[in-house]
Coordinates of C-alpha atoms in Angstrom, one line a residue:
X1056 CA 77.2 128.4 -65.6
X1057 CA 80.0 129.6 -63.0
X1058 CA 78.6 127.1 -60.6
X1059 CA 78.0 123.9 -63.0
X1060 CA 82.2 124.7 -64.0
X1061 CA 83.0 124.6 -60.4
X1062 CA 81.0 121.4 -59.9
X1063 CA 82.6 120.0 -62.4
X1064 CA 85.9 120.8 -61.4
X1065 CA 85.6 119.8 -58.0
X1066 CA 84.3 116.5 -59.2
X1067 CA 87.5 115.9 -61.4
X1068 CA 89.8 116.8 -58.6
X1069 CA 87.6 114.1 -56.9
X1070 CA 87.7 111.5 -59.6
X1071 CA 91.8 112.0 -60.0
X1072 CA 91.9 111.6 -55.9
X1073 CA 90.2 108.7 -56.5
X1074 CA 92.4 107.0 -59.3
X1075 CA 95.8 108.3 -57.8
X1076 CA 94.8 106.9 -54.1
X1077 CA 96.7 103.5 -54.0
X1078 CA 95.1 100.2 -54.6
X1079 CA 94.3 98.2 -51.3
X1080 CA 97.4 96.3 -49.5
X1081 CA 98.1 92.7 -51.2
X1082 CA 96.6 90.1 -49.2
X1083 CA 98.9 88.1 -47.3
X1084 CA 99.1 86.5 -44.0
X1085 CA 100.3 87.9 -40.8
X1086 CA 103.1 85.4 -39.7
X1087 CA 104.8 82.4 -41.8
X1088 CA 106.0 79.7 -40.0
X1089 CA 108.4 77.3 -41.4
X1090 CA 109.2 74.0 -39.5
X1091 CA 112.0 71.8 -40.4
X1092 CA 111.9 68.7 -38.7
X1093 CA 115.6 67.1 -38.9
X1094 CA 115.5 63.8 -40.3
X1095 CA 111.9 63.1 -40.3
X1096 CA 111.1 60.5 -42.8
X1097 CA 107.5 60.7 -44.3
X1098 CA 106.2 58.0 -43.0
X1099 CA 107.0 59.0 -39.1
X1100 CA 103.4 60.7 -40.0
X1101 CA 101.9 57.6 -39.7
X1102 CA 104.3 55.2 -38.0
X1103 CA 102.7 56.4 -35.3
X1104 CA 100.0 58.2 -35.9
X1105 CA 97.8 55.9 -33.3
X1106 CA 99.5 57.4 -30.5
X1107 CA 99.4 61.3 -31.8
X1108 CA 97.1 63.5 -30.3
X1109 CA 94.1 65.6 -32.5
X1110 CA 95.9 68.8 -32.6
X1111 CA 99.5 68.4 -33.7
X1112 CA 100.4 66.0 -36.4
X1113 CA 97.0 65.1 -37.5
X1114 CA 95.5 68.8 -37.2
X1115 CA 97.9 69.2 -40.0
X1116 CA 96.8 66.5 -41.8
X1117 CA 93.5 67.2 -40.8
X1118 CA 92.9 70.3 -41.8
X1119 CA 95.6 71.2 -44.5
X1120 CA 97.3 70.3 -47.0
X1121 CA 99.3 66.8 -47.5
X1122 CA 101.8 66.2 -50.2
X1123 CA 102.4 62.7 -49.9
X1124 CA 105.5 62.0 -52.9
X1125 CA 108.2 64.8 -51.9
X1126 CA 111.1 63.9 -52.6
X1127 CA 114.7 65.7 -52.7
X1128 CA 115.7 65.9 -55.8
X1129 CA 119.5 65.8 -55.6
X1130 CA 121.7 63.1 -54.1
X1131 CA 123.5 64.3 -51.4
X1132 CA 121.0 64.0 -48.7
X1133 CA 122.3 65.9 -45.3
X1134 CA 121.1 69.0 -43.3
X1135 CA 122.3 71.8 -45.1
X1136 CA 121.7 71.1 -48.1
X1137 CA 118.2 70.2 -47.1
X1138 CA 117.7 73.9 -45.5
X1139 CA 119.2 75.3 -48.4
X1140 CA 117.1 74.1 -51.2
X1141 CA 113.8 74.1 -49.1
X1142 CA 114.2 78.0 -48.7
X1143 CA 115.9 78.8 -51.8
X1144 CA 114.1 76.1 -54.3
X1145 CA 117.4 76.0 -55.8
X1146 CA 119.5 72.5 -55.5
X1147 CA 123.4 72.2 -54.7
X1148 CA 124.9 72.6 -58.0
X1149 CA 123.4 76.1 -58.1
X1150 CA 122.9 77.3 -54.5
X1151 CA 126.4 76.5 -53.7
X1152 CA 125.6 74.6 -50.0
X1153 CA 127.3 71.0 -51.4
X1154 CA 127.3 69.3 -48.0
X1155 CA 126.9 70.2 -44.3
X1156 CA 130.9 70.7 -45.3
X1157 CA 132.4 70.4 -48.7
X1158 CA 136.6 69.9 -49.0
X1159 CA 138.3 73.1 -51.2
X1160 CA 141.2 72.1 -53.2
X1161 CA 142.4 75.8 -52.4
X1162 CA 141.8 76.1 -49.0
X1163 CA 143.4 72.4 -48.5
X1164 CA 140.7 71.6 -46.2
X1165 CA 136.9 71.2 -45.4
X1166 CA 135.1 74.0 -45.6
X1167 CA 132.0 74.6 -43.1
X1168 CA 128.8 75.7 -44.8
X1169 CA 127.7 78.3 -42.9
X1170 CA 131.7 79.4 -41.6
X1171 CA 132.3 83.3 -42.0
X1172 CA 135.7 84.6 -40.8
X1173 CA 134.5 88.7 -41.1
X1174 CA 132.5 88.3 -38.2
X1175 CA 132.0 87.4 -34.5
X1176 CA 129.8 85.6 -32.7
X1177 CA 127.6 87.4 -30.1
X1178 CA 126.6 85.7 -27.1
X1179 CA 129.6 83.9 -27.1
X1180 CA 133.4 84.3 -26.6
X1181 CA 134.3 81.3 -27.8
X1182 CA 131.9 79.8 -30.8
X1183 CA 133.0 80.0 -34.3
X1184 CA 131.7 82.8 -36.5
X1185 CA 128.3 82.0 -38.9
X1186 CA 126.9 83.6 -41.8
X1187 CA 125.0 82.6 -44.6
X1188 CA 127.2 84.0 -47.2
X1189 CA 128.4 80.5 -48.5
X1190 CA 125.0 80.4 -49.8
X1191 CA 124.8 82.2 -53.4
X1192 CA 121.1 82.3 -54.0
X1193 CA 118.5 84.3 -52.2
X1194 CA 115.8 82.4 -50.1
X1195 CA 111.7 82.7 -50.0
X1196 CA 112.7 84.7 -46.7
X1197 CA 115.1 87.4 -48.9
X1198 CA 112.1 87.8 -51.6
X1199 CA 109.9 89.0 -48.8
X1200 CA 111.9 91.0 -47.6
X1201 CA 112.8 92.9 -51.1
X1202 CA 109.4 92.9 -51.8
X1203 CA 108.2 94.7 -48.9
X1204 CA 111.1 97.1 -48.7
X1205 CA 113.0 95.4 -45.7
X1206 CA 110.1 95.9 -43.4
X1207 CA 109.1 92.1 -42.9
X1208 CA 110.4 90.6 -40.1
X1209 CA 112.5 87.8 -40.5
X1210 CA 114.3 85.2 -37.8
X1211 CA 115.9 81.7 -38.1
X1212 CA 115.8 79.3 -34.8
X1213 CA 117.4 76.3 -34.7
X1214 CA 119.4 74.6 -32.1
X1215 CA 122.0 73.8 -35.5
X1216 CA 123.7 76.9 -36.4
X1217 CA 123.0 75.9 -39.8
X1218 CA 119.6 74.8 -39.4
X1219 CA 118.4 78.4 -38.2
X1220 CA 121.4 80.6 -40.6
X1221 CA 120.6 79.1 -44.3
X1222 CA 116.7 79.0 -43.5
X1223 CA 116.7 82.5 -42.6
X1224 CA 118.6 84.1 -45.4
X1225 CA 120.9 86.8 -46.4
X1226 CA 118.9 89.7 -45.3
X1227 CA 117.3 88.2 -42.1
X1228 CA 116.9 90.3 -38.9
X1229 CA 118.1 87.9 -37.0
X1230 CA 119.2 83.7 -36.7
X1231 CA 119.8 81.9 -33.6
X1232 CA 121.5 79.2 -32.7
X1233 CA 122.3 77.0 -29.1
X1234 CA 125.7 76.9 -28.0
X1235 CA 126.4 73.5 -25.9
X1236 CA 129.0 74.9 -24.1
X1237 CA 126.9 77.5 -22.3
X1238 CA 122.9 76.5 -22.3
X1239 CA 122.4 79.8 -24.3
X1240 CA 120.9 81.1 -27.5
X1241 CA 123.4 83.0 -29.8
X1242 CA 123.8 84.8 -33.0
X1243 CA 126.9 86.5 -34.5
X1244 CA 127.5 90.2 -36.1
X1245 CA 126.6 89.8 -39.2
X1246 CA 122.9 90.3 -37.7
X1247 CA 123.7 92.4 -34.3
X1248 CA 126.2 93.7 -32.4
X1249 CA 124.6 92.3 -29.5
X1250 CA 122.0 90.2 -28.3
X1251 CA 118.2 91.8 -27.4
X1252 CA 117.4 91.9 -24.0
X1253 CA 114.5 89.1 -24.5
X1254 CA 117.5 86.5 -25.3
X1255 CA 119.5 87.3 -22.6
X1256 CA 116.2 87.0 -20.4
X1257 CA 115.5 83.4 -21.6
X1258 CA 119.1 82.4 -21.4
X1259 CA 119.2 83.8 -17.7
X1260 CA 116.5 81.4 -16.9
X1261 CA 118.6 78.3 -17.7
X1262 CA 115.7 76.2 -19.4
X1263 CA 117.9 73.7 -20.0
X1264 CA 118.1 73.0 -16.5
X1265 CA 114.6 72.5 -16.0
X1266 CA 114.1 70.5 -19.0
X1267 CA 117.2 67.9 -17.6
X1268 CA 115.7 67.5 -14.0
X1269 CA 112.1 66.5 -15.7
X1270 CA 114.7 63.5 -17.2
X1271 CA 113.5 61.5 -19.9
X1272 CA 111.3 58.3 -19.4
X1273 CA 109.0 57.0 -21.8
X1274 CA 105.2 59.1 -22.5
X1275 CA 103.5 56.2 -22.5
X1276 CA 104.1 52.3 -20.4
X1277 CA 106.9 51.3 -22.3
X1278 CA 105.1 48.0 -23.4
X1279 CA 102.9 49.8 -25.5
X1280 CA 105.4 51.2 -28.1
X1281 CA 105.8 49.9 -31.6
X1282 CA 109.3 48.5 -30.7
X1283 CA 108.6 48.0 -27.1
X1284 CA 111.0 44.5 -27.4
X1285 CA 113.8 47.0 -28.5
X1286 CA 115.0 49.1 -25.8
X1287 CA 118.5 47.5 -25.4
X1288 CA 119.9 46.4 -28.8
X1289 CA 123.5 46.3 -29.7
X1290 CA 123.1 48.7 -32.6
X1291 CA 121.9 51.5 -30.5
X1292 CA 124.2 54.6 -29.4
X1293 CA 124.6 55.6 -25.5
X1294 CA 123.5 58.9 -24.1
X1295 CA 126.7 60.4 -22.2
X1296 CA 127.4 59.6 -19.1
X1297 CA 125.3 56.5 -19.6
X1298 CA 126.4 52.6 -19.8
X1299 CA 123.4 51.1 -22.0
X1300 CA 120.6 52.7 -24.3
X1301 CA 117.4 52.2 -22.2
X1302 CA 114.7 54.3 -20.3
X1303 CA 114.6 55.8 -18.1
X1304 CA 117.6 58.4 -19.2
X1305 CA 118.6 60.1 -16.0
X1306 CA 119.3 63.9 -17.4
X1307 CA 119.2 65.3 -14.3
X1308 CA 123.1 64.4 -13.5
X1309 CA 123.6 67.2 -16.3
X1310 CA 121.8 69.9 -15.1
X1311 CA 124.2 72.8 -13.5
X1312 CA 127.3 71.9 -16.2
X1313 CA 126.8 69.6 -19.2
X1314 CA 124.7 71.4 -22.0
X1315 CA 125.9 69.5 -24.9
X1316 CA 123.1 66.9 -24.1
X1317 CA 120.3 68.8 -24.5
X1318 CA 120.4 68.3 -28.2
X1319 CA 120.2 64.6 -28.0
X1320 CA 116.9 64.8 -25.9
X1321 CA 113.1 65.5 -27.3
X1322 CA 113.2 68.3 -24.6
X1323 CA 115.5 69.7 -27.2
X1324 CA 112.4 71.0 -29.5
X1325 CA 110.4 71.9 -26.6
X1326 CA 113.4 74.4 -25.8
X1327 CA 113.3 75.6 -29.6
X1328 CA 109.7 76.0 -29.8
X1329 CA 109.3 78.1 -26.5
X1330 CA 112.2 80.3 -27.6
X1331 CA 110.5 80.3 -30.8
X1332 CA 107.6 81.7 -28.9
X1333 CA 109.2 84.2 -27.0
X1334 CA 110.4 85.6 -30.6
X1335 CA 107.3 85.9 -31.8
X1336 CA 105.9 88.1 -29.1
X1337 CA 109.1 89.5 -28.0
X1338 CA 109.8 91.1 -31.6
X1339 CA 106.1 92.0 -32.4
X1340 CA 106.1 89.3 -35.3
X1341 CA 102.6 89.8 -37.0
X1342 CA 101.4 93.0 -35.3
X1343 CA 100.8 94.9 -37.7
X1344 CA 99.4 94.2 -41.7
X1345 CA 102.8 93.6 -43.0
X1346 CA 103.6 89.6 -43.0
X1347 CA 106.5 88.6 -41.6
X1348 CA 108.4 85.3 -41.7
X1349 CA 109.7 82.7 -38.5
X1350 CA 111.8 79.7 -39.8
X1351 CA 112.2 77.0 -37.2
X1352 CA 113.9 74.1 -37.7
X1353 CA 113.5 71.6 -34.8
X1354 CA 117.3 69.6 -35.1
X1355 CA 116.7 67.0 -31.8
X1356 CA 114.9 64.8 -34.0
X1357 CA 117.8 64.2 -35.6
X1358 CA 120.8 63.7 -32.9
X1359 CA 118.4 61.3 -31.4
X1360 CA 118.2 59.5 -34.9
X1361 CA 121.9 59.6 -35.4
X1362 CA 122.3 58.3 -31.8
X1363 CA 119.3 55.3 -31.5
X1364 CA 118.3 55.0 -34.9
X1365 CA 114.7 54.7 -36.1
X1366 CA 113.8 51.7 -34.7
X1367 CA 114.3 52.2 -31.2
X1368 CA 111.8 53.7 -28.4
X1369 CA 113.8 56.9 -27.9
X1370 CA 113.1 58.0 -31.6
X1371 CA 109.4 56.6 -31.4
X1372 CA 108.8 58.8 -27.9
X1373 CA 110.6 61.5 -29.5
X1374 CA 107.9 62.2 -32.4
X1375 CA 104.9 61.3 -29.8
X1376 CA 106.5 64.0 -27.5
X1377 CA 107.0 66.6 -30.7
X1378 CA 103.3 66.1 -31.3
X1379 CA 102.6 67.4 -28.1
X1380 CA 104.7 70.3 -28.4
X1381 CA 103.3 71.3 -31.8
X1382 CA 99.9 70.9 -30.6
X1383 CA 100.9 73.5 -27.8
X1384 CA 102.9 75.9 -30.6
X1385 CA 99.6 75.8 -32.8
X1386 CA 97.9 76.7 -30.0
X1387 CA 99.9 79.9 -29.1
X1388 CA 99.6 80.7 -32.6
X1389 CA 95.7 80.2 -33.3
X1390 CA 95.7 82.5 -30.1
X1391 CA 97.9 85.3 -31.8
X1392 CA 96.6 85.2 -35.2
X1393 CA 93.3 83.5 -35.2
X1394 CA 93.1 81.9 -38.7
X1395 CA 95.5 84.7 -40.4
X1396 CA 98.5 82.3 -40.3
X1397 CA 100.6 80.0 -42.4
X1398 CA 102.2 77.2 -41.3
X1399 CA 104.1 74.7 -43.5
X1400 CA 106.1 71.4 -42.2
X1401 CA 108.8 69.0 -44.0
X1402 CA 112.2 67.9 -43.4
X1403 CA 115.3 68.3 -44.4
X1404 CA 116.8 64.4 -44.9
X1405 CA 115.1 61.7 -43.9
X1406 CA 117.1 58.4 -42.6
X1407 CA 117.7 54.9 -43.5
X1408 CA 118.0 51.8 -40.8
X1409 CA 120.8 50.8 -38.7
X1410 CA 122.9 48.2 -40.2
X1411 CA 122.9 46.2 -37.4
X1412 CA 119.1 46.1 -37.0
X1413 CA 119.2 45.6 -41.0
X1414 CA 121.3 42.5 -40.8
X1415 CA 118.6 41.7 -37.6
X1416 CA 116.0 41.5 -40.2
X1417 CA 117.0 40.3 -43.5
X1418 CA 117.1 43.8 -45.1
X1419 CA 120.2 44.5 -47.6
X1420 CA 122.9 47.0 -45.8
X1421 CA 125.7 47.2 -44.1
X1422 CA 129.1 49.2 -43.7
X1423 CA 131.6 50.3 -46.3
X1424 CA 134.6 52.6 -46.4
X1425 CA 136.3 53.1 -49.1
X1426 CA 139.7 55.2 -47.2
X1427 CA 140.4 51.7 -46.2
X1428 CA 138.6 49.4 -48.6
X1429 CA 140.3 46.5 -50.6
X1430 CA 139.9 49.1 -53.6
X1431 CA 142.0 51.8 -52.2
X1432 CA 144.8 49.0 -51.1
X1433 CA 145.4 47.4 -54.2
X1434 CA 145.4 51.2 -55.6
X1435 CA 148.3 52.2 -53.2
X1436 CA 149.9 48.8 -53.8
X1437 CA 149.7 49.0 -57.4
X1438 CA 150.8 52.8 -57.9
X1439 CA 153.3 52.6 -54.7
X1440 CA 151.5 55.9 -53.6
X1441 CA 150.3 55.6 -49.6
X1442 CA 148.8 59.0 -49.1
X1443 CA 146.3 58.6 -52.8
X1444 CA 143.5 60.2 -51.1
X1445 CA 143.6 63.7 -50.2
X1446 CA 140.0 63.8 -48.8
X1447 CA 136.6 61.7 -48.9
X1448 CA 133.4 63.6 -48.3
X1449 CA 130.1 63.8 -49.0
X1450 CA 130.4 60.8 -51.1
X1451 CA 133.5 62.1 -53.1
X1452 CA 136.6 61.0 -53.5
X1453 CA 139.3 63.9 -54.1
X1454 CA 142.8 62.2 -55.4
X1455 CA 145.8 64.0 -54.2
X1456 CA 146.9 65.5 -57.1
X1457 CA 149.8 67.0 -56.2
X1458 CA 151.4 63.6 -54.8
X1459 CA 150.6 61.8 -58.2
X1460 CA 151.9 64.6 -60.0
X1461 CA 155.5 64.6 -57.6
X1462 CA 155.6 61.2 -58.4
X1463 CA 155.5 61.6 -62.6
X1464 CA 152.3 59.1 -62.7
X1465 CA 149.3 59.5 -64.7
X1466 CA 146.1 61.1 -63.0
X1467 CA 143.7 59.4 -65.4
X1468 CA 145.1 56.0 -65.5
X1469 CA 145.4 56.1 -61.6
X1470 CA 141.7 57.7 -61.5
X1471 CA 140.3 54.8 -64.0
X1472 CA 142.0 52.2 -62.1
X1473 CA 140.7 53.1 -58.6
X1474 CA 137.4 53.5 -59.9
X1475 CA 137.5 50.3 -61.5
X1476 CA 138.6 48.5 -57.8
X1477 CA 136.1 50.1 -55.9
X1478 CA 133.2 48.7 -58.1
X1479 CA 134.2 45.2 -56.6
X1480 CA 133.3 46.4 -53.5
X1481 CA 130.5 44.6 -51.8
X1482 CA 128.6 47.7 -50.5
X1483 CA 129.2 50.0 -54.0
X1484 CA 126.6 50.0 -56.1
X1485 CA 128.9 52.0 -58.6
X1486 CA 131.9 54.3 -58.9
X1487 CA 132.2 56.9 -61.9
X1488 CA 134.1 59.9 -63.1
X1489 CA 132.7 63.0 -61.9
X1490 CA 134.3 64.5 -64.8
X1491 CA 132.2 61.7 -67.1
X1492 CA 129.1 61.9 -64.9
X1493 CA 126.8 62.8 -68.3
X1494 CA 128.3 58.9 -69.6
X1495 CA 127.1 57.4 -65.7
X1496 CA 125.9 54.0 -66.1
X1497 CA 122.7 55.1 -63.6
X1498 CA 118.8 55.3 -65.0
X1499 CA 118.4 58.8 -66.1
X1500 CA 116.2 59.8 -62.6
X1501 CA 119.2 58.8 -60.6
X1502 CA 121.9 60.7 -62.4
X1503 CA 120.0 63.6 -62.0
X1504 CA 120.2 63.9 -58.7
X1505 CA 124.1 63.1 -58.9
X1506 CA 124.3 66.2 -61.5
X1507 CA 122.3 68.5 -59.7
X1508 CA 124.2 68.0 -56.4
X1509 CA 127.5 68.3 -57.8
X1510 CA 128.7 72.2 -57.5
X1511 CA 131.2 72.7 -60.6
X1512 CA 133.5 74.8 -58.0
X1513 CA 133.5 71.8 -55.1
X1514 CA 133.3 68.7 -56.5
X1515 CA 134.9 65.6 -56.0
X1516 CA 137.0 63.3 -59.0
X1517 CA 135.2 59.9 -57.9
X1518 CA 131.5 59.8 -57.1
X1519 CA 130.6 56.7 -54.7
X1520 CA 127.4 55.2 -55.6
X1521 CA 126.3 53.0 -52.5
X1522 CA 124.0 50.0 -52.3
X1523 CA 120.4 50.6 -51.0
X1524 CA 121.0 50.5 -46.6
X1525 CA 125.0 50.6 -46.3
X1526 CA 126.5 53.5 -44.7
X1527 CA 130.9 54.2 -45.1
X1528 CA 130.6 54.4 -41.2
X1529 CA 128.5 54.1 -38.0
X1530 CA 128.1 50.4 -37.1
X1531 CA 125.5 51.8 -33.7
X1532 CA 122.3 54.0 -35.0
X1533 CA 121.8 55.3 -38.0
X1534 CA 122.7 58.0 -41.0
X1535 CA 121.8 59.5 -44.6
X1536 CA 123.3 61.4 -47.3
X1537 CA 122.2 59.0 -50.0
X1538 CA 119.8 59.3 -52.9
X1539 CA 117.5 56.6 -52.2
X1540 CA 113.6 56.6 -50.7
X1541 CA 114.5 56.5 -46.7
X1542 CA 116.7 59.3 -47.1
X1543 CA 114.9 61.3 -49.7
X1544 CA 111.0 61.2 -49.2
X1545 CA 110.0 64.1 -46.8
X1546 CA 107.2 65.1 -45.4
X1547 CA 105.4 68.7 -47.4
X1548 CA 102.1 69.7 -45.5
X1549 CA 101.1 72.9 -45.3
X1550 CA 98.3 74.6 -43.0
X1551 CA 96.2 78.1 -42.3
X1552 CA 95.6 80.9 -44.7
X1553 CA 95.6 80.9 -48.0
X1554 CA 95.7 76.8 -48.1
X1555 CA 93.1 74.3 -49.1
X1556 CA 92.5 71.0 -47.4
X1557 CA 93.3 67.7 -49.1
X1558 CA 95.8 65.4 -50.3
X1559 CA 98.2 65.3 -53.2
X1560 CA 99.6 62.0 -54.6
X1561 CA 101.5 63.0 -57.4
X1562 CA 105.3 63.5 -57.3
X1563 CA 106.5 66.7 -56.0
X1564 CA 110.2 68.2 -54.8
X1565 CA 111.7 69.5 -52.3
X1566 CA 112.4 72.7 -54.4
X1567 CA 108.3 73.3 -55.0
X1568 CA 108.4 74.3 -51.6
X1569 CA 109.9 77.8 -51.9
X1570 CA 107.9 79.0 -54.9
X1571 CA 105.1 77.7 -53.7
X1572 CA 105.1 79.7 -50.6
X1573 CA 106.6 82.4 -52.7
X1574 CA 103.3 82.1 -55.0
X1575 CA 101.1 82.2 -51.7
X1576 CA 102.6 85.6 -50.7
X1577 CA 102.4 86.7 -54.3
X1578 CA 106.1 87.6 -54.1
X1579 CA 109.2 87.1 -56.9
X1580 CA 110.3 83.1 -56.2
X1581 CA 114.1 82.9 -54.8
X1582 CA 117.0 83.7 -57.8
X1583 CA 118.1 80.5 -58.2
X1584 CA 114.6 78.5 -57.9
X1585 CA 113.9 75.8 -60.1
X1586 CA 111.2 74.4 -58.2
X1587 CA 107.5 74.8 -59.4
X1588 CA 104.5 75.9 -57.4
X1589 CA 101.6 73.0 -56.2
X1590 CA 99.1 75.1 -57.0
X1591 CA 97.0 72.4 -55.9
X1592 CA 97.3 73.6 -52.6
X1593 CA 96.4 77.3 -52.9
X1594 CA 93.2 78.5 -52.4

């Protein structure tokens, strides 16, 4: 009897061992990767998908997960508010990142999104201090970290200080960021009080250098591009130092000195993706069973947009060099991690055509400004005041207020009667009251995007509505910020574990991006998400 009680109580301390020994880990991978590619439209997946490789843009499409119809679902299409929502699934009217800079009424002035005055920059003595604190919502990146108790790695990389900062979030370990002036990656203090000795390695090696003496001629015989008839057209930009916009670019000349080129060259994302690389092993990203996170946003895709436009040769080269160089990336990272990665690539903005290769072709665009439209003269004329405008941004027009108060007018009146001037503008679609915005005369779709872009704290008085393919500026290559398809259909394709393969036609957003990944990681989606999860795409 003695010995049947002690079996049994050894088999209970056994049992309670048993139930009080915690459950198994929660599957995730080792190592999320991000990629942001700056102003890739979604059809630059196919444009020139002939000419890509097997292992870089169509191993993605190959082998993961396509979402053909995202779209961003606010209206104010530009680089940090694309980082912003992408990682947050929030939009502008909640996340509080209005515009790559938004004007406050308070400050008097423009106010830089990713701007912090507390800190420093490191790496630097001269660069102005970043943070993400402008951003009021916590990212995909921020949730994993909470959720494994600050011990998931996290680091932003971009050659935009806002590209790597906003992507990264509040509670990253790191975000870098290139510094023209110098050739070198830098951060600031709100991350470290100084930089690693891996960063100060790679920026002794002067990359940049090497990349500039390889210069920049075309991958392929020029003749056998898409636009090979278009290497020299009035409504291109010029590189520095250069006196037309054709290959080959001699970058060599600004090797030793001038690092403020590097951005505008496809060598650009080679240099991001090495460094990338160098983070990943440097830090010990993925070593051990809790996943960590690398958000890399790849921003010479979009200085050489801005500069050539999307119909030239240097933007065509530049996406069939990028597929080389994420062929290469996947590479390094199959050879980490094996199949115990996740990768996942869109875009922040997309971009529409030049206007002067619109007016080339018979497509609708052109320029307007309204700071020194018709509308704002007979405004000034009519009301006597000359300096009406305080500030025009991000599609907004601020009134001065304080002038049209000085002068004992009436703000509405004055307000109603611009409004109504600048919808005889050739290139407006339409002007409206911000403060009216619910009575817009806009299909319901549209006006969506106007409300959820609009921050209540930074808005503007006038929102400018303008017609599909006109920009208020840049007569040589191209720009965005509007609401309609060139600017706002992105690329969503995600690849490695946890992902299925296939295709998804239905409409998604920009915002389903963050919960989806936040669903994949079974972690709590970002505070101010809104987006929904494709579950479509999760095995």
């Amino acid at each position: 009897m003695k010995k049947i009680s002690i079996v049994l109580f050894l088999s209970c301390i056994a049992f309670v061992g048993r139930a009080q020994k915690p459950e198994a880990g929660v599957e995730r991978p080792k190592l999320v990767v991000g990629i942001m590619i700056d102003q890739m439209r979604w059809d630059y997946l196919y444009k020139y998908a002939n000419r890509y490789g097997n292992d870089g843009f169509k191993r993605l499409l190959r082998e993961g997960f396509t979402c053909e119809n995202t779209y961003i679902p606010y209206a104010q299409t530009v680089t940090a508010c694309g980082h912003a929502s992408v990682y947050t699934g929030s939009v502008p009217s909640i996340n509080g990142i209005m515009g790559n800079d938004w004007y406050s009424r308070q400050k008097g002035r423009l106010v830089y999104c990713v701007e912090d005055e507390t800190v420093a920059p490191v790496g630097s003595s001269k660069a102005a201090p970043m943070s993400p604190r402008n951003m009021e919502v916590t990212t995909v990146c921020d949730e994993l970290r909470i959720a494994t108790n600050y011990k998931s790695k996290v680091i932003g990389i971009a050659i935009k200080d806002r590209g790597g900062i906003l992507a990264a979030g509040h509670t990253a370990n790191a975000a870098y960021w290139y510094e023209g002036a110098t050739g070198n990656w830098i951060t600031s203090t709100y991350y470290m009080k100084q930089l690693p000795g891996w960063v100060n390695a790679f920026n002794g090696r002067k990359m940049a250098d090497s990349l500039y003496k390889l210069n920049w001629n075309t991958l392929y015989p020029i003749d056998t591009y898409v636009l090979s008839d278009a290497d020299d057209k009035a409504y291109e930009g010029v590189l520095s130092g250069e006196q037309k916009p054709v290959f080959p670019h001699n970058t060599s000349r600004n090797a030793g000195g001038n690092y403020s080129v590097l951005p505008n060259l496809p060598q650009g994302n080679t240099f991001t993706l090495q460094f990338a690389k160098e983070a990943v092993v440097a830090e010990g990203m993925g070593a051990d069973d809790i996943t960590d996170f690398l958000a890399v946003s790849l921003s010479s895709t979009d200085y050489v947009g801005h500069l050539f436009g999307p119909n030239s040769i240097e933007v065509e080269d530049t996406y069939l060099r990028l597929d080389k160089d994420l062929a290469d990336f996947f590479k390094f990272l199959d050879g980490k991690f094996g199949k115990n990665y996740t990768v996942f690539l869109t875009a922040d903005h997309g971009v529409a055509h030049s206007p002067g290769y619109a007016r080339a072709n018979n497509i609708p665009g052109g320029v307007v400004n309204p700071t020194t439209s018709t509308a704002l003269k007979n405004t000034i004329n009519k009301y006597g005041l000359y300096n009406l405008i305080e500030n025009f941004s991000n599609y907004q027009v601020f009134l001065n207020r304080r002038a049209i108060d000085s002068a004992k007018l009436n703000f509405q009146e004055i307000k109603n009667f611009f409004i109504e001037e600048l919808n005889k503008e050739e290139g407006i679609h339409y002007a409206f009251d911000n403060d009216e915005i619910m009575e817009a005369r806009l299909p319901t779709e549209v006006k969506e995007r106007f409300i959820k872009g609009l921050h209540p704290k930074f808005g503007g008085d006038i929102q400018i509505v303008l017609k599909s393919g006109y920009y208020p500026y840049a007569n040589t290559g191209a720009t965005h910020g509007t609401w309609y398809p060139y600017d706002s259909h992105i690329p969503f394709v995600l690849m490695g574990w946890g992902i299925k393969q296939g295709r998804l036609l239905r409409d998604v957003n920009m915002t389903d991006i963050a919960p989806t990944i936040s669903t994949l990681l079974k972690i709590q989606v970002p505070s101010g998400n809104v987006g929904n999860t494709v579950s479509e795409a999760l095995k």
